[in-house]
mmCIF file of C-alpha atoms in Angstrom:
data_model
loop_
_atom_site.group_PDB
_atom_site.id
_atom_site.type_symbol
_atom_site.label_atom_id
_atom_site.label_comp_id
_atom_site.label_asym_id
_atom_site.label_seq_id
_atom_site.Cartn_x
_atom_site.Cartn_y
_atom_site.Cartn_z
ATOM 1 C CA UNK A 21 55.095 261.964 92.370
ATOM 2 C CA UNK A 22 55.439 262.194 88.541
ATOM 3 C CA UNK A 23 57.494 260.672 85.891
ATOM 4 C CA UNK A 24 61.162 260.225 86.135
ATOM 5 C CA UNK A 25 63.774 259.219 83.561
ATOM 6 C CA UNK A 26 66.560 257.315 85.390
ATOM 7 C CA UNK A 27 69.562 255.174 84.568
ATOM 8 C CA UNK A 28 69.305 251.409 85.386
ATOM 9 C CA UNK A 29 72.082 249.388 87.158
ATOM 10 C CA UNK A 30 72.921 245.758 86.770
ATOM 11 C CA UNK A 31 71.189 245.119 90.066
ATOM 12 C CA UNK A 32 67.832 246.193 88.627
ATOM 13 C CA UNK A 33 68.436 245.123 84.935
ATOM 14 C CA UNK A 34 69.108 241.453 85.881
ATOM 15 C CA UNK A 35 66.550 241.326 88.808
ATOM 16 C CA UNK A 36 63.408 239.295 87.892
ATOM 17 C CA UNK A 37 61.271 240.751 90.720
ATOM 18 C CA UNK A 38 59.196 243.468 88.911
ATOM 19 C CA UNK A 39 57.765 244.580 92.186
ATOM 20 C CA UNK A 40 61.156 245.638 93.334
ATOM 21 C CA UNK A 41 61.969 247.414 90.141
ATOM 22 C CA UNK A 42 63.658 244.383 88.480
ATOM 23 C CA UNK A 43 63.723 244.237 84.672
ATOM 24 C CA UNK A 44 65.137 240.775 84.288
ATOM 25 C CA UNK A 45 62.288 239.711 81.858
ATOM 26 C CA UNK A 46 63.072 242.682 79.654
ATOM 27 C CA UNK A 47 66.794 241.913 79.583
ATOM 28 C CA UNK A 48 66.137 238.148 78.817
ATOM 29 C CA UNK A 49 63.653 238.861 76.047
ATOM 30 C CA UNK A 50 65.788 241.603 74.658
ATOM 31 C CA UNK A 51 68.781 239.193 74.433
ATOM 32 C CA UNK A 52 66.745 236.638 72.744
ATOM 33 C CA UNK A 53 65.581 239.099 70.147
ATOM 34 C CA UNK A 54 69.161 240.479 69.663
ATOM 35 C CA UNK A 55 70.188 236.855 68.976
ATOM 36 C CA UNK A 56 67.491 236.476 66.393
ATOM 37 C CA UNK A 57 68.928 239.495 64.679
ATOM 38 C CA UNK A 58 72.391 238.177 64.756
ATOM 39 C CA UNK A 59 73.484 240.683 67.354
ATOM 40 C CA UNK A 60 75.475 239.922 70.572
ATOM 41 C CA UNK A 61 73.613 239.965 73.883
ATOM 42 C CA UNK A 62 73.432 243.089 75.970
ATOM 43 C CA UNK A 63 75.122 242.021 79.253
ATOM 44 C CA UNK A 64 77.640 244.697 80.162
ATOM 45 C CA UNK A 65 75.276 246.671 82.504
ATOM 46 C CA UNK A 66 77.291 248.624 85.110
ATOM 47 C CA UNK A 67 76.794 248.067 88.834
ATOM 48 C CA UNK A 68 75.213 250.632 90.828
ATOM 49 C CA UNK A 69 77.203 253.702 91.584
ATOM 50 C CA UNK A 70 77.151 255.739 94.753
ATOM 51 C CA UNK A 71 75.296 258.935 94.158
ATOM 52 C CA UNK A 72 77.787 261.803 94.137
ATOM 53 C CA UNK A 73 76.334 265.016 92.811
ATOM 54 C CA UNK A 74 78.133 266.057 89.556
ATOM 55 C CA UNK A 75 79.825 262.718 89.154
ATOM 56 C CA UNK A 76 77.813 261.713 86.122
ATOM 57 C CA UNK A 77 77.695 258.045 87.291
ATOM 58 C CA UNK A 78 73.738 257.950 87.452
ATOM 59 C CA UNK A 79 70.862 259.792 85.809
ATOM 60 C CA UNK A 80 67.787 261.086 87.196
ATOM 61 C CA UNK A 81 65.478 263.827 85.877
ATOM 62 C CA UNK A 82 61.746 264.597 86.325
ATOM 63 C CA UNK A 83 59.554 265.234 83.308
ATOM 64 C CA UNK A 84 57.628 268.241 84.614
ATOM 65 C CA UNK A 85 57.122 270.865 81.919
ATOM 66 C CA UNK A 86 54.280 270.468 79.323
ATOM 67 C CA UNK A 87 55.397 268.768 76.015
ATOM 68 C CA UNK A 88 53.204 270.751 73.609
ATOM 69 C CA UNK A 89 56.070 272.981 72.298
ATOM 70 C CA UNK A 90 58.419 270.036 72.125
ATOM 71 C CA UNK A 91 55.767 268.048 70.065
ATOM 72 C CA UNK A 92 55.496 271.036 67.627
ATOM 73 C CA UNK A 93 59.327 271.116 67.394
ATOM 74 C CA UNK A 94 59.458 267.500 66.539
ATOM 75 C CA UNK A 95 56.636 267.820 64.020
ATOM 76 C CA UNK A 96 58.731 270.693 62.337
ATOM 77 C CA UNK A 97 62.018 268.859 62.273
ATOM 78 C CA UNK A 98 61.509 265.192 62.285
ATOM 79 C CA UNK A 99 59.475 262.692 60.399
ATOM 80 C CA UNK A 100 56.660 260.856 62.239
ATOM 81 C CA UNK A 101 58.801 257.702 62.337
ATOM 82 C CA UNK A 102 61.859 259.681 63.826
ATOM 83 C CA UNK A 103 59.452 261.436 66.327
ATOM 84 C CA UNK A 104 58.088 257.997 67.585
ATOM 85 C CA UNK A 105 61.727 256.685 67.832
ATOM 86 C CA UNK A 106 62.800 259.747 69.845
ATOM 87 C CA UNK A 107 59.871 259.810 72.197
ATOM 88 C CA UNK A 108 58.083 256.530 71.954
ATOM 89 C CA UNK A 109 60.494 254.243 73.844
ATOM 90 C CA UNK A 110 60.246 252.734 77.322
ATOM 91 C CA UNK A 111 63.773 251.467 77.499
ATOM 92 C CA UNK A 112 66.895 253.082 75.926
ATOM 93 C CA UNK A 113 69.909 250.804 75.595
ATOM 94 C CA UNK A 114 73.466 251.807 74.603
ATOM 95 C CA UNK A 115 73.587 249.588 71.459
ATOM 96 C CA UNK A 116 72.762 250.481 67.929
ATOM 97 C CA UNK A 117 69.406 249.185 66.777
ATOM 98 C CA UNK A 118 67.992 249.629 63.185
ATOM 99 C CA UNK A 119 64.435 249.728 64.466
ATOM 100 C CA UNK A 120 62.715 249.559 67.834
ATOM 101 C CA UNK A 121 62.172 246.161 69.459
ATOM 102 C CA UNK A 122 58.762 245.663 71.092
ATOM 103 C CA UNK A 123 58.655 243.127 74.001
ATOM 104 C CA UNK A 124 55.551 241.650 75.404
ATOM 105 C CA UNK A 125 56.423 242.867 78.991
ATOM 106 C CA UNK A 126 54.329 245.621 80.645
ATOM 107 C CA UNK A 127 56.291 248.704 81.677
ATOM 108 C CA UNK A 128 55.526 251.377 84.249
ATOM 109 C CA UNK A 129 53.093 253.194 81.944
ATOM 110 C CA UNK A 130 52.313 250.852 78.931
ATOM 111 C CA UNK A 131 51.329 247.333 78.304
ATOM 112 C CA UNK A 132 54.425 246.483 76.448
ATOM 113 C CA UNK A 133 58.181 247.618 76.376
ATOM 114 C CA UNK A 134 59.686 249.430 73.529
ATOM 115 C CA UNK A 135 63.424 249.220 73.391
ATOM 116 C CA UNK A 136 65.450 251.599 71.177
ATOM 117 C CA UNK A 137 69.112 252.304 70.593
ATOM 118 C CA UNK A 138 70.908 255.338 72.252
ATOM 119 C CA UNK A 139 72.994 256.086 69.103
ATOM 120 C CA UNK A 140 69.671 256.653 67.051
ATOM 121 C CA UNK A 141 68.085 258.714 69.779
ATOM 122 C CA UNK A 142 71.296 260.794 70.270
ATOM 123 C CA UNK A 143 71.382 261.612 66.529
ATOM 124 C CA UNK A 144 67.792 262.886 66.592
ATOM 125 C CA UNK A 145 68.165 264.880 69.902
ATOM 126 C CA UNK A 146 71.479 266.541 68.396
ATOM 127 C CA UNK A 147 69.386 267.470 65.357
ATOM 128 C CA UNK A 148 66.890 269.200 67.465
ATOM 129 C CA UNK A 149 69.501 270.894 69.588
ATOM 130 C CA UNK A 150 71.236 272.192 66.458
ATOM 131 C CA UNK A 151 67.870 273.359 65.062
ATOM 132 C CA UNK A 152 67.172 275.434 68.145
ATOM 133 C CA UNK A 153 70.601 276.500 68.808
ATOM 134 C CA UNK A 154 70.559 274.899 72.324
ATOM 135 C CA UNK A 155 73.646 276.243 74.253
ATOM 136 C CA UNK A 156 74.962 272.748 75.100
ATOM 137 C CA UNK A 157 78.078 274.188 76.752
ATOM 138 C CA UNK A 158 75.767 275.668 79.290
ATOM 139 C CA UNK A 159 73.568 272.700 79.776
ATOM 140 C CA UNK A 160 74.671 270.241 82.651
ATOM 141 C CA UNK A 161 76.217 266.997 81.276
ATOM 142 C CA UNK A 162 75.978 265.206 84.632
ATOM 143 C CA UNK A 163 72.302 264.814 85.290
ATOM 144 C CA UNK A 164 72.472 262.553 88.390
ATOM 145 C CA UNK A 165 70.464 264.726 90.769
ATOM 146 C CA UNK A 166 67.697 266.465 88.817
ATOM 147 C CA UNK A 167 70.231 269.054 87.461
ATOM 148 C CA UNK A 168 68.359 269.766 84.189
ATOM 149 C CA UNK A 169 65.045 269.805 86.144
ATOM 150 C CA UNK A 170 66.395 272.316 88.563
ATOM 151 C CA UNK A 171 67.994 274.453 85.810
ATOM 152 C CA UNK A 172 64.914 274.672 83.809
ATOM 153 C CA UNK A 173 62.277 275.000 86.666
ATOM 154 C CA UNK A 174 64.096 276.653 89.481
ATOM 155 C CA UNK A 175 67.511 277.645 88.190
ATOM 156 C CA UNK A 176 68.950 280.541 86.123
ATOM 157 C CA UNK A 177 67.631 279.358 82.844
ATOM 158 C CA UNK A 178 65.762 282.686 82.215
ATOM 159 C CA UNK A 179 69.128 284.527 82.800
ATOM 160 C CA UNK A 180 70.857 282.183 80.504
ATOM 161 C CA UNK A 181 68.137 282.724 77.858
ATOM 162 C CA UNK A 182 68.701 286.466 78.045
ATOM 163 C CA UNK A 183 72.461 285.986 77.789
ATOM 164 C CA UNK A 184 72.320 283.386 74.993
ATOM 165 C CA UNK A 185 69.235 284.239 72.963
ATOM 166 C CA UNK A 186 67.972 282.059 70.180
ATOM 167 C CA UNK A 187 65.224 279.826 69.019
ATOM 168 C CA UNK A 188 65.827 277.624 72.110
ATOM 169 C CA UNK A 189 65.011 280.550 74.433
ATOM 170 C CA UNK A 190 61.667 281.096 72.875
ATOM 171 C CA UNK A 191 60.142 277.984 74.394
ATOM 172 C CA UNK A 192 62.017 276.814 77.472
ATOM 173 C CA UNK A 193 59.787 273.851 78.075
ATOM 174 C CA UNK A 194 60.557 272.522 74.555
ATOM 175 C CA UNK A 195 64.349 273.273 75.220
ATOM 176 C CA UNK A 196 64.054 271.209 78.447
ATOM 177 C CA UNK A 197 63.023 268.095 76.548
ATOM 178 C CA UNK A 198 65.606 268.589 73.885
ATOM 179 C CA UNK A 199 68.300 268.725 76.600
ATOM 180 C CA UNK A 200 66.724 265.812 78.432
ATOM 181 C CA UNK A 201 66.864 263.390 75.463
ATOM 182 C CA UNK A 202 70.181 264.609 74.455
ATOM 183 C CA UNK A 203 71.851 264.058 77.867
ATOM 184 C CA UNK A 204 69.969 260.830 78.512
ATOM 185 C CA UNK A 205 71.326 259.302 75.306
ATOM 186 C CA UNK A 206 74.781 260.620 75.972
ATOM 187 C CA UNK A 207 74.582 259.179 79.457
ATOM 188 C CA UNK A 208 73.545 255.747 78.231
ATOM 189 C CA UNK A 209 76.410 255.551 75.822
ATOM 190 C CA UNK A 210 79.074 256.917 78.292
ATOM 191 C CA UNK A 211 78.026 254.622 81.128
ATOM 192 C CA UNK A 212 76.784 251.740 78.996
ATOM 193 C CA UNK A 213 73.553 251.511 80.926
ATOM 194 C CA UNK A 214 69.854 251.404 80.128
ATOM 195 C CA UNK A 215 67.524 254.328 80.646
ATOM 196 C CA UNK A 216 63.974 253.736 81.853
ATOM 197 C CA UNK A 217 60.919 255.636 83.080
ATOM 198 C CA UNK A 218 59.683 255.142 86.609
#
C-alpha cells in the first residue's frame, strides 16, 4: 500500500464511476470552470498506453521517503504560495493556470480536488532542481515503472551521489521529491495527460 503518483488516461478521466477510479466529475467541473475563465476545455486526454518499461508513455511512482527535508528545502527557496502550488494539488493538468482551481469533488485523500497547471509546477520544480544541483542528466526521464522510486530506494543513488556530489546529495529524500515533481510535470506536458494520486 501507500501513495502513488500516476498518470491518468482518457478511460479514467472521462469515466464517471468513481469506485472504478473514474474522474468524470472532476473533468466536467474543471471544464465548466475553465469556460468561466475564458479558457478552452481540457479534452485532449490520451488513451491508455500499453506499459512498456522505458517507453515514457505512462507514469507511476510511489511516495515513500519522508518529506521533512523537502519541506525545509521548499521553505528556503519558495514562498508559501509557491510551496502550496507545488505540493498542494490533487490533480495536475497540462494546461497553464494562473491559480489553482478548487473543485467540490472528494479526491483519494481530501474532501475536495485542487487542480493546478503543469507549466507552473514545472517552473517551481526546475528552480529547486537548480538550487540543489540535481544531476538531471542522470535521473530517469521515463518513470513508468517506479524508476525514480527504485533509483532512490534500491538503486545506485548513493554511488551517483558520490560521483556527482553537491547539495542534492546531502539529502537524498529531498532530492527524490524534487525529481518526482520535476518528472511528473514534464510527463504531464509531454503526454498531455493529467497526473493524480492514488
